PDB file of C-alpha atoms and ligand atoms in Angstrom:
ATOM      1  CA  VAL A   1      20.930-116.238  22.636  1.00 44.00           C
ATOM      2  CA  THR A   2      22.590-118.405  25.447  1.00 36.00           C
ATOM      3  CA  ALA A   3      26.501-117.238  25.778  1.00 37.00           C
ATOM      4  CA  LYS A   4      27.455-114.316  27.747  1.00 39.00           C
ATOM      5  CA  PRO A   5      29.490-112.068  25.348  1.00 42.00           C
ATOM      6  CA  SER A   6      32.546-110.447  26.828  1.00 42.00           C
ATOM      7  CA  GLN A   7      31.295-106.892  27.622  1.00 49.00           C
ATOM      8  CA  PRO A   8      32.034-104.595  24.793  1.00 50.00           C
ATOM      9  CA  VAL A   9      34.004-101.125  25.615  1.00 69.00           C
ATOM     10  CA  TRP A  10      31.653 -98.579  23.695  1.00 74.00           C
ATOM     11  CA  ASP A  11      32.915 -95.476  21.785  1.00 78.00           C
ATOM     12  CA  PRO A  12      30.417 -92.782  21.934  1.00 78.00           C
ATOM     13  CA  ALA A  13      32.021 -90.921  18.757  1.00 77.00           C
ATOM     14  CA  GLN A  14      32.575 -94.119  16.936  1.00 75.00           C
ATOM     15  CA  TYR A  15      28.742 -95.307  17.309  1.00 70.00           C
ATOM     16  CA  THR A  16      27.587 -91.586  16.556  1.00 76.00           C
ATOM     17  CA  ARG A  17      29.180 -91.756  13.042  1.00 81.00           C
ATOM     18  CA  PHE A  18      25.983 -93.062  11.600  1.00 85.00           C
ATOM     19  CA  GLU A  19      23.568 -91.566  13.669  1.00 84.00           C
ATOM     20  CA  ARG A  20      20.876 -90.786  11.321  1.00 87.00           C
ATOM     21  CA  GLU A  21      20.939 -94.459   9.859  1.00 88.00           C
ATOM     22  CA  ARG A  22      21.061 -95.992  13.412  1.00 89.00           C
ATOM     23  CA  GLU A  23      18.289 -93.694  14.624  1.00 93.00           C
ATOM     24  CA  GLN A  24      15.661 -94.657  11.895  1.00 96.00           C
ATOM     25  CA  PRO A  25      14.899 -98.320  13.529  1.00 97.00           C
ATOM     26  CA  PHE A  26      14.264 -96.465  16.467  1.00 98.00           C
ATOM     27  CA  LEU A  27      11.841 -94.056  15.120  1.00 98.00           C
ATOM     28  CA  ASP A  28      10.185 -97.055  13.138  1.00 98.00           C
ATOM     29  CA  LEU A  29      10.056 -98.820  16.330  1.00 98.00           C
ATOM     30  CA  VAL A  30       8.168 -96.140  18.820  1.00 98.00           C
ATOM     31  CA  ALA A  31       6.098 -95.309  15.877  1.00 98.00           C
ATOM     32  CA  ARG A  32       4.098 -98.547  16.939  1.00 98.00           C
ATOM     33  CA  VAL A  33       4.271 -97.823  20.785  1.00 98.00           C
ATOM     34  CA  PRO A  34       0.688 -96.876  21.865  1.00 96.00           C
ATOM     35  CA  ASP A  35       0.368 -93.485  23.911  1.00 95.00           C
ATOM     36  CA  GLY A  36      -2.235 -92.981  26.574  1.00 93.00           C
ATOM     37  CA  VAL A  37      -1.866 -93.033  30.325  1.00 95.00           C
ATOM     38  CA  VAL A  38       1.959 -92.979  30.684  1.00 98.00           C
ATOM     39  CA  ARG A  39       3.115 -92.184  34.139  1.00 98.00           C
ATOM     40  CA  SER A  40       6.948 -94.313  33.780  1.00 98.00           C
ATOM     41  CA  ALA A  41       8.640 -95.349  31.074  1.00 98.00           C
ATOM     42  CA  ALA A  42      12.230 -96.707  30.455  1.00 98.00           C
ATOM     43  CA  ASP A  43      14.632 -96.950  27.640  1.00 98.00           C
ATOM     44  CA  LEU A  44      16.687 -99.945  28.425  1.00 98.00           C
ATOM     45  CA  GLY A  45      20.489 -99.706  26.906  1.00 98.00           C
ATOM     46  CA  CYS A  46      19.770 -95.924  26.540  1.00 98.00           C
ATOM     47  CA  GLY A  47      23.437 -95.354  25.022  1.00 95.00           C
ATOM     48  CA  THR A  48      24.044 -91.751  24.064  1.00 94.00           C
ATOM     49  CA  GLY A  49      20.686 -91.016  25.392  1.00 97.00           C
ATOM     50  CA  ALA A  50      19.053 -89.883  22.193  1.00 96.00           C
ATOM     51  CA  GLY A  51      16.104 -91.860  22.236  1.00 97.00           C
ATOM     52  CA  ALA A  52      15.384 -91.697  25.760  1.00 98.00           C
ATOM     53  CA  ARG A  53      15.239 -87.558  25.407  1.00 98.00           C
ATOM     54  CA  ARG A  54      12.672 -88.241  22.485  1.00 98.00           C
ATOM     55  CA  LEU A  55      10.762 -90.335  24.699  1.00 98.00           C
ATOM     56  CA  ALA A  56      10.955 -87.670  27.621  1.00 98.00           C
ATOM     57  CA  VAL A  57       9.314 -85.082  25.452  1.00 98.00           C
ATOM     58  CA  ARG A  58       6.645 -87.459  24.076  1.00 98.00           C
ATOM     59  CA  TRP A  59       5.746 -88.359  27.596  1.00 98.00           C
ATOM     60  CA  PRO A  60       6.092 -84.757  29.573  1.00 97.00           C
ATOM     61  CA  ASP A  61       4.007 -86.409  32.641  1.00 97.00           C
ATOM     62  CA  ALA A  62       6.090 -89.677  32.967  1.00 98.00           C
ATOM     63  CA  VAL A  63       9.390 -90.283  34.786  1.00 98.00           C
ATOM     64  CA  VAL A  64      11.691 -91.648  32.099  1.00 98.00           C
ATOM     65  CA  TRP A  65      14.596 -93.977  33.088  1.00 98.00           C
ATOM     66  CA  GLY A  66      17.837 -94.220  30.362  1.00 98.00           C
ATOM     67  CA  VAL A  67      19.315 -97.071  31.721  1.00 98.00           C
ATOM     68  CA  ASP A  68      22.792 -98.191  30.316  1.00 98.00           C
ATOM     69  CA  SER A  69      25.901-100.103  31.937  1.00 96.00           C
ATOM     70  CA  SER A  70      28.325 -97.792  29.909  1.00 94.00           C
ATOM     71  CA  ALA A  71      29.919 -94.784  31.796  1.00 95.00           C
ATOM     72  CA  ASP A  72      31.629 -93.526  28.383  1.00 93.00           C
ATOM     73  CA  MET A  73      27.910 -93.398  26.967  1.00 93.00           C
ATOM     74  CA  LEU A  74      26.227 -92.098  29.574  1.00 97.00           C
ATOM     75  CA  ARG A  75      28.839 -89.257  29.825  1.00 96.00           C
ATOM     76  CA  LYS A  76      27.835 -88.374  26.426  1.00 94.00           C
ATOM     77  CA  ALA A  77      24.029 -88.633  27.151  1.00 96.00           C
ATOM     78  CA  ARG A  78      25.007 -86.477  30.247  1.00 97.00           C
ATOM     79  CA  ALA A  79      26.336 -83.466  28.141  1.00 96.00           C
ATOM     80  CA  HIS A  80      23.233 -83.007  26.367  1.00 94.00           C
ATOM     81  CA  SER A  81      20.733 -80.511  27.616  1.00 93.00           C
ATOM     82  CA  ALA A  82      17.544 -82.689  28.485  1.00 90.00           C
ATOM     83  CA  PRO A  83      13.942 -82.718  29.927  1.00 95.00           C
ATOM     84  CA  ALA A  84      13.472 -82.413  33.299  1.00 97.00           C
ATOM     85  CA  ASN A  85      11.606 -85.835  33.683  1.00 98.00           C
ATOM     86  CA  LEU A  86      14.670 -87.821  32.071  1.00 98.00           C
ATOM     87  CA  ARG A  87      16.538 -89.801  34.950  1.00 98.00           C
ATOM     88  CA  LEU A  88      20.023 -91.367  33.946  1.00 98.00           C
ATOM     89  CA  VAL A  89      21.182 -94.400  35.780  1.00 98.00           C
ATOM     90  CA  GLU A  90      24.187 -96.419  35.468  1.00 98.00           C
ATOM     91  CA  ALA A  91      23.293 -99.830  35.519  1.00 98.00           C
ATOM     92  CA  ASP A  92      23.036-103.471  34.239  1.00 98.00           C
ATOM     93  CA  LEU A  93      19.554-103.505  32.419  1.00 98.00           C
ATOM     94  CA  ALA A  94      19.037-107.311  33.333  1.00 97.00           C
ATOM     95  CA  ALA A  95      19.406-106.138  37.085  1.00 96.00           C
ATOM     96  CA  TRP A  96      17.835-102.886  37.076  1.00 98.00           C
ATOM     97  CA  GLN A  97      14.373-102.584  39.106  1.00 96.00           C
ATOM     98  CA  PRO A  98      12.114 -99.587  38.917  1.00 95.00           C
ATOM     99  CA  ASP A  99      10.536 -98.462  41.818  1.00 93.00           C
ATOM    100  CA  ALA A 100       7.407 -98.961  40.419  1.00 95.00           C
ATOM    101  CA  PRO A 101       5.825-101.127  37.519  1.00 98.00           C
ATOM    102  CA  LEU A 102       6.314 -99.321  34.288  1.00 98.00           C
ATOM    103  CA  ASP A 103       4.012 -98.151  31.632  1.00 98.00           C
ATOM    104  CA  ARG A 104       6.224 -98.514  28.538  1.00 98.00           C
ATOM    105  CA  ILE A 105       9.631-100.229  28.407  1.00 98.00           C
ATOM    106  CA  VAL A 106      11.667 -99.311  25.067  1.00 98.00           C
ATOM    107  CA  SER A 107      14.689-100.703  24.359  1.00 98.00           C
ATOM    108  CA  ASN A 108      16.631 -99.857  20.331  1.00 98.00           C
ATOM    109  CA  ALA A 109      19.680-102.100  19.656  1.00 96.00           C
ATOM    110  CA  ALA A 110      20.556-103.332  23.070  1.00 97.00           C
ATOM    111  CA  LEU A 111      19.264-106.602  24.315  1.00 97.00           C
ATOM    112  CA  HIS A 112      21.018-108.736  21.503  1.00 95.00           C
ATOM    113  CA  TRP A 113      24.304-108.202  23.818  1.00 92.00           C
ATOM    114  CA  LEU A 114      22.440-109.874  26.416  1.00 95.00           C
ATOM    115  CA  PRO A 115      22.344-113.389  27.167  1.00 93.00           C
ATOM    116  CA  ASP A 116      19.421-116.035  27.895  1.00 96.00           C
ATOM    117  CA  HIS A 117      16.428-114.175  26.296  1.00 97.00           C
ATOM    118  CA  ALA A 118      13.886-116.485  27.517  1.00 97.00           C
ATOM    119  CA  ARG A 119      14.968-115.355  30.951  1.00 97.00           C
ATOM    120  CA  LEU A 120      15.226-111.816  29.954  1.00 98.00           C
ATOM    121  CA  LEU A 121      11.896-111.665  28.424  1.00 98.00           C
ATOM    122  CA  ALA A 122      10.188-112.798  31.333  1.00 98.00           C
ATOM    123  CA  ALA A 123      12.101-110.579  33.674  1.00 98.00           C
ATOM    124  CA  LEU A 124      11.282-107.681  31.451  1.00 98.00           C
ATOM    125  CA  ALA A 125       7.563-108.577  30.942  1.00 98.00           C
ATOM    126  CA  GLY A 126       7.650-108.565  35.027  1.00 97.00           C
ATOM    127  CA  ARG A 127       8.433-104.809  35.170  1.00 98.00           C
ATOM    128  CA  LEU A 128       5.377-103.820  33.431  1.00 98.00           C
ATOM    129  CA  ALA A 129       2.297-102.194  34.700  1.00 98.00           C
ATOM    130  CA  PRO A 130      -0.745-103.757  33.835  1.00 97.00           C
ATOM    131  CA  GLY A 131      -1.689-102.646  30.255  1.00 97.00           C
ATOM    132  CA  GLY A 132       1.999-101.587  29.737  1.00 98.00           C
ATOM    133  CA  THR A 133       4.034-101.981  26.416  1.00 98.00           C
ATOM    134  CA  LEU A 134       7.306-103.528  25.969  1.00 98.00           C
ATOM    135  CA  ALA A 135       9.121-102.313  22.523  1.00 98.00           C
ATOM    136  CA  VAL A 136      12.066-103.746  21.518  1.00 98.00           C
ATOM    137  CA  GLN A 137      14.420-103.477  18.166  1.00 98.00           C
ATOM    138  CA  MET A 138      17.540-105.759  17.808  1.00 98.00           C
ATOM    139  CA  PRO A 139      19.829-106.267  14.701  1.00 96.00           C
ATOM    140  CA  SER A 140      19.054-109.701  13.238  1.00 96.00           C
ATOM    141  CA  ASN A 141      21.849-109.496  10.386  1.00 94.00           C
ATOM    142  CA  ASP A 142      23.612-112.194  11.813  1.00 93.00           C
ATOM    143  CA  GLY A 143      23.802-114.021   8.161  1.00 94.00           C
ATOM    144  CA  ALA A 144      25.288-110.771   6.455  1.00 96.00           C
ATOM    145  CA  PRO A 145      28.739-110.818   5.261  1.00 96.00           C
ATOM    146  CA  SER A 146      29.510-107.925   7.425  1.00 96.00           C
ATOM    147  CA  HIS A 147      28.982-110.094  10.443  1.00 94.00           C
ATOM    148  CA  ARG A 148      29.606-113.546   8.975  1.00 95.00           C
ATOM    149  CA  ALA A 149      33.184-112.051   8.318  1.00 96.00           C
ATOM    150  CA  LEU A 150      33.765-111.707  12.198  1.00 95.00           C
ATOM    151  CA  ALA A 151      32.455-114.961  13.077  1.00 94.00           C
ATOM    152  CA  GLU A 152      34.847-116.765  10.580  1.00 94.00           C
ATOM    153  CA  LEU A 153      37.815-114.973  11.320  1.00 95.00           C
ATOM    154  CA  ALA A 154      37.349-115.367  15.186  1.00 94.00           C
ATOM    155  CA  SER A 155      37.225-119.419  14.337  1.00 94.00           C
ATOM    156  CA  GLU A 156      40.586-119.391  12.413  1.00 95.00           C
ATOM    157  CA  ALA A 157      43.747-120.918  14.347  1.00 95.00           C
ATOM    158  CA  THR A 158      45.180-117.122  14.622  1.00 94.00           C
ATOM    159  CA  TRP A 159      42.514-115.704  16.670  1.00 95.00           C
ATOM    160  CA  ARG A 160      40.638-118.459  18.043  1.00 93.00           C
ATOM    161  CA  ASP A 161      42.105-118.131  21.732  1.00 94.00           C
ATOM    162  CA  LYS A 162      42.396-114.325  21.486  1.00 94.00           C
ATOM    163  CA  LEU A 163      38.561-113.942  20.478  1.00 94.00           C
ATOM    164  CA  ARG A 164      36.710-116.437  22.639  1.00 90.00           C
ATOM    165  CA  GLY A 165      33.534-115.055  23.741  1.00 86.00           C
ATOM    166  CA  ALA A 166      33.750-112.147  21.485  1.00 86.00           C
ATOM    167  CA  VAL A 167      31.249-112.998  18.957  1.00 88.00           C
ATOM    168  CA  ARG A 168      27.809-112.781  20.130  1.00 85.00           C
ATOM    169  CA  GLN A 169      25.606-115.470  19.345  1.00 87.00           C
ATOM    170  CA  PRO A 170      22.828-115.255  17.033  1.00 90.00           C
ATOM    171  CA  LEU A 171      19.401-114.088  17.485  1.00 95.00           C
ATOM    172  CA  GLU A 172      16.428-116.625  17.862  1.00 96.00           C
ATOM    173  CA  ALA A 173      14.077-116.595  14.943  1.00 97.00           C
ATOM    174  CA  PRO A 174      11.100-113.993  14.728  1.00 98.00           C
ATOM    175  CA  ALA A 175       8.657-116.994  15.645  1.00 98.00           C
ATOM    176  CA  TRP A 176      10.502-117.613  18.874  1.00 98.00           C
ATOM    177  CA  TYR A 177       9.826-114.254  20.284  1.00 98.00           C
ATOM    178  CA  ALA A 178       6.265-114.319  19.322  1.00 98.00           C
ATOM    179  CA  GLU A 179       5.977-117.840  20.809  1.00 98.00           C
ATOM    180  CA  ARG A 180       7.624-116.482  24.249  1.00 98.00           C
ATOM    181  CA  LEU A 181       5.889-113.241  24.402  1.00 98.00           C
ATOM    182  CA  ALA A 182       2.608-114.980  24.013  1.00 98.00           C
ATOM    183  CA  GLU A 183       3.665-117.508  26.915  1.00 98.00           C
ATOM    184  CA  LEU A 184       4.213-114.526  29.131  1.00 98.00           C
ATOM    185  CA  GLY A 185       0.597-113.378  28.389  1.00 97.00           C
ATOM    186  CA  LEU A 186       1.657-110.393  26.175  1.00 98.00           C
ATOM    187  CA  ASP A 187      -0.208-109.598  23.092  1.00 98.00           C
ATOM    188  CA  ALA A 188       2.571-109.064  20.310  1.00 98.00           C
ATOM    189  CA  ASP A 189       3.324-107.664  17.263  1.00 98.00           C
ATOM    190  CA  VAL A 190       6.467-109.087  15.777  1.00 98.00           C
ATOM    191  CA  TRP A 191       8.244-107.979  12.513  1.00 98.00           C
ATOM    192  CA  GLU A 192      11.393-107.535  10.697  1.00 98.00           C
ATOM    193  CA  THR A 193      12.652-104.912   8.446  1.00 98.00           C
ATOM    194  CA  THR A 194      15.891-104.804   6.137  1.00 98.00           C
ATOM    195  CA  TYR A 195      17.467-101.391   5.688  1.00 97.00           C
ATOM    196  CA  HIS A 196      18.944-100.579   2.808  1.00 95.00           C
ATOM    197  CA  HIS A 197      21.993 -98.036   3.789  1.00 94.00           C
ATOM    198  CA  ARG A 198      23.539 -96.168   1.495  1.00 94.00           C
ATOM    199  CA  LEU A 199      27.294 -95.578   2.680  1.00 94.00           C
ATOM    200  CA  ALA A 200      29.742 -93.525   0.611  1.00 93.00           C
ATOM    201  CA  ARG A 201      32.639 -96.257   0.278  1.00 94.00           C
ATOM    202  CA  PRO A 202      33.255-100.069   1.144  1.00 95.00           C
ATOM    203  CA  SER A 203      35.456 -99.155   4.123  1.00 95.00           C
ATOM    204  CA  ASP A 204      32.281 -97.559   5.525  1.00 95.00           C
ATOM    205  CA  VAL A 205      30.853-100.934   6.246  1.00 96.00           C
ATOM    206  CA  VAL A 206      33.977-101.330   8.495  1.00 96.00           C
ATOM    207  CA  GLU A 207      33.574 -98.006  10.320  1.00 94.00           C
ATOM    208  CA  TRP A 208      29.961 -99.191  10.771  1.00 94.00           C
ATOM    209  CA  THR A 209      30.811-102.372  12.512  1.00 95.00           C
ATOM    210  CA  LYS A 210      34.016-100.978  14.363  1.00 92.00           C
ATOM    211  CA  GLY A 211      31.307 -98.728  16.561  1.00 88.00           C
ATOM    212  CA  THR A 212      29.171-102.065  17.229  1.00 88.00           C
ATOM    213  CA  THR A 213      29.443-105.661  16.373  1.00 90.00           C
ATOM    214  CA  LEU A 214      33.304-105.340  16.238  1.00 93.00           C
ATOM    215  CA  ARG A 215      33.250-103.904  20.054  1.00 90.00           C
ATOM    216  CA  PRO A 216      33.943-107.042  22.095  1.00 89.00           C
ATOM    217  CA  ALA A 217      36.519-108.645  19.767  1.00 92.00           C
ATOM    218  CA  LEU A 218      38.313-105.161  19.358  1.00 92.00           C
ATOM    219  CA  SER A 219      38.537-104.366  23.327  1.00 90.00           C
ATOM    220  CA  GLN A 220      39.538-107.945  23.744  1.00 91.00           C
ATOM    221  CA  LEU A 221      42.883-107.595  21.676  1.00 93.00           C
ATOM    222  CA  GLU A 222      46.114-105.829  22.197  1.00 93.00           C
ATOM    223  CA  PRO A 223      46.281-102.520  20.243  1.00 92.00           C
ATOM    224  CA  ARG A 224      48.445-104.766  17.483  1.00 95.00           C
ATOM    225  CA  ASP A 225      46.727-107.631  17.394  1.00 95.00           C
ATOM    226  CA  ALA A 226      43.452-105.641  16.835  1.00 94.00           C
ATOM    227  CA  GLU A 227      45.086-103.763  14.034  1.00 95.00           C
ATOM    228  CA  ALA A 228      45.902-106.868  12.436  1.00 96.00           C
ATOM    229  CA  PHE A 229      42.727-108.126  13.011  1.00 96.00           C
ATOM    230  CA  LEU A 230      40.840-105.135  11.593  1.00 96.00           C
ATOM    231  CA  ALA A 231      42.924-105.223   8.653  1.00 96.00           C
ATOM    232  CA  ALA A 232      41.855-108.959   7.799  1.00 96.00           C
ATOM    233  CA  TYR A 233      38.427-107.996   8.602  1.00 96.00           C
ATOM    234  CA  ALA A 234      38.242-105.044   6.254  1.00 96.00           C
ATOM    235  CA  ALA A 235      39.930-107.290   3.719  1.00 96.00           C
ATOM    236  CA  ARG A 236      37.171-109.663   3.758  1.00 95.00           C
ATOM    237  CA  VAL A 237      34.142-107.094   4.066  1.00 96.00           C
ATOM    238  CA  GLU A 238      35.549-104.558   1.590  1.00 94.00           C
ATOM    239  CA  ARG A 239      35.225-107.261  -1.039  1.00 95.00           C
ATOM    240  CA  ALA A 240      31.423-108.262  -0.058  1.00 95.00           C
ATOM    241  CA  TYR A 241      30.485-104.689  -0.394  1.00 96.00           C
ATOM    242  CA  PRO A 242      31.701-103.052  -3.703  1.00 94.00           C
ATOM    243  CA  ALA A 243      30.927 -99.546  -4.550  1.00 94.00           C
ATOM    244  CA  GLY A 244      28.111 -99.137  -7.177  1.00 92.00           C
ATOM    245  CA  PRO A 245      26.393 -96.544  -8.811  1.00 90.00           C
ATOM    246  CA  LEU A 246      24.451 -95.482  -5.676  1.00 86.00           C
ATOM    247  CA  GLY A 247      27.947 -95.714  -3.392  1.00 93.00           C
ATOM    248  CA  VAL A 248      27.968 -98.738  -1.002  1.00 95.00           C
ATOM    249  CA  LEU A 249      24.134-100.494  -0.442  1.00 94.00           C
ATOM    250  CA  PHE A 250      24.639-102.022   3.094  1.00 95.00           C
ATOM    251  CA  PRO A 251      21.576-104.299   3.679  1.00 96.00           C
ATOM    252  CA  PHE A 252      20.753-104.468   7.694  1.00 96.00           C
ATOM    253  CA  LYS A 253      18.170-106.691   8.769  1.00 97.00           C
ATOM    254  CA  ARG A 254      16.476-105.867  12.586  1.00 98.00           C
ATOM    255  CA  LEU A 255      13.884-107.842  14.334  1.00 98.00           C
ATOM    256  CA  PHE A 256      11.317-105.721  16.418  1.00 98.00           C
ATOM    257  CA  PHE A 257       8.372-106.264  18.656  1.00 98.00           C
ATOM    258  CA  VAL A 258       5.651-104.238  20.333  1.00 98.00           C
ATOM    259  CA  ALA A 259       4.041-106.373  23.447  1.00 98.00           C
ATOM    260  CA  THR A 260       1.470-105.234  25.646  1.00 98.00           C
ATOM    261  CA  ARG A 261       0.274-106.718  28.917  1.00 97.00           C
ATOM    262  CA  SER A 262      -3.443-107.247  29.496  1.00 92.00           C
ATOM    263  CA  GLU A 263      -5.310-104.821  32.046  1.00 87.00           C
TER     264      GLU A 263
HETATM  265  C1  SAM B   1      24.235-100.254  19.933  1.00 82.73           C
HETATM  266  S1  SAM B   1      24.299 -99.305  21.341  1.00 82.73           S
HETATM  267  C2  SAM B   1      22.464 -98.614  21.291  1.00 82.73           C
HETATM  268  C3  SAM B   1      22.311 -97.381  22.066  1.00 82.73           C
HETATM  269  C4  SAM B   1      20.888 -96.740  22.039  1.00 82.73           C
HETATM  270  N1  SAM B   1      20.106 -97.548  22.389  1.00 82.73           N
HETATM  271  C5  SAM B   1      20.689 -96.401  20.759  1.00 82.73           C
HETATM  272  O1  SAM B   1      19.691 -96.629  19.778  1.00 82.73           O
HETATM  273  O2  SAM B   1      21.363 -95.521  20.057  1.00 82.73           O
HETATM  274  C6  SAM B   1      24.011-100.428  22.724  1.00 82.73           C
HETATM  275  C7  SAM B   1      24.048 -99.678  24.168  1.00 82.73           C
HETATM  276  O3  SAM B   1      23.578-100.858  25.070  1.00 82.73           O
HETATM  277  C8  SAM B   1      24.061-101.025  26.376  1.00 82.73           C
HETATM  278  N2  SAM B   1      24.434-102.359  26.958  1.00 82.73           N
HETATM  279  C9  SAM B   1      24.682-103.475  26.733  1.00 82.73           C
HETATM  280  N3  SAM B   1      24.301-104.296  27.619  1.00 82.73           N
HETATM  281  C10 SAM B   1      23.942-103.676  28.496  1.00 82.73           C
HETATM  282  C11 SAM B   1      23.636-104.312  29.640  1.00 82.73           C
HETATM  283  N4  SAM B   1      24.050-105.418  30.102  1.00 82.73           N
HETATM  284  N5  SAM B   1      23.003-103.272  30.628  1.00 82.73           N
HETATM  285  C12 SAM B   1      22.975-101.808  30.326  1.00 82.73           C
HETATM  286  N6  SAM B   1      23.282-101.391  28.851  1.00 82.73           N
HETATM  287  C13 SAM B   1      23.945-102.132  28.141  1.00 82.73           C
HETATM  288  C14 SAM B   1      25.564-100.433  25.828  1.00 82.73           C
HETATM  289  O4  SAM B   1      26.552 -99.942  27.009  1.00 82.73           O
HETATM  290  C15 SAM B   1      25.295 -99.411  24.604  1.00 82.73           C
HETATM  291  O5  SAM B   1      25.423 -98.201  24.893  1.00 82.73           O
END
């Protein structure tokens, strides 16, 4: 992941349409994060704050930071009642510095939006306290029709200039993350899981990507262009995910790692 994507404009209502499906990877990630003495933790790219609130409940003696660069997502996070040990901060997670090293850093479905993962991993590892754990989940679904359709359309003559920078670079392979984390002195478990989400109808795949993958493209286009682009995208994607007896099965691959610094 090297190129800097344009900053997406997040839409909390669209993002939370598939809340249950989006929450499962977070739960699977944090199930493998150890407890122990946790005095400080951060959820980087915390979005509407559901995960950060769970962490604050799980570690009541810790200060838990929820960091996000989107004022809209944080507004929704602040509208919830939250444990007193949760602190929400509007900041770029790559630049944000805690006042003391962190015992746990969690980041769910956020780091794939940032460029230069070699540098980013080094920066995050540098914010861990001795014995601290970095736990990350990122979508690794770049080869799926839902994601390929965006890349293919954005490279066509009609859209190429208008969508420059709107398609993020694919993630590196799991082995790449395993090697970088080992070089940083972290002991890491790395794995991938493909979730087979059951959606009601083919257009729900488009509703899903409208909340995430399509955000940079849609926020970069004039409204009329956005409408035309979405229609072209929907025509491709809905063909690729036909309805069957279970509705539409939407396979979605995600990359995880849980990496711990030695004491
Ligand atoms: C797909 S949402 C995930 C939100 C939350 N972690 C969850 O699991 O529901 C990605 C979030 O990452 C945030 N984000 C993207 N780039 C960021 C950056 N450089 N610094 C801080 N937050 C960022 C976005 O604003 C958005 O809220």
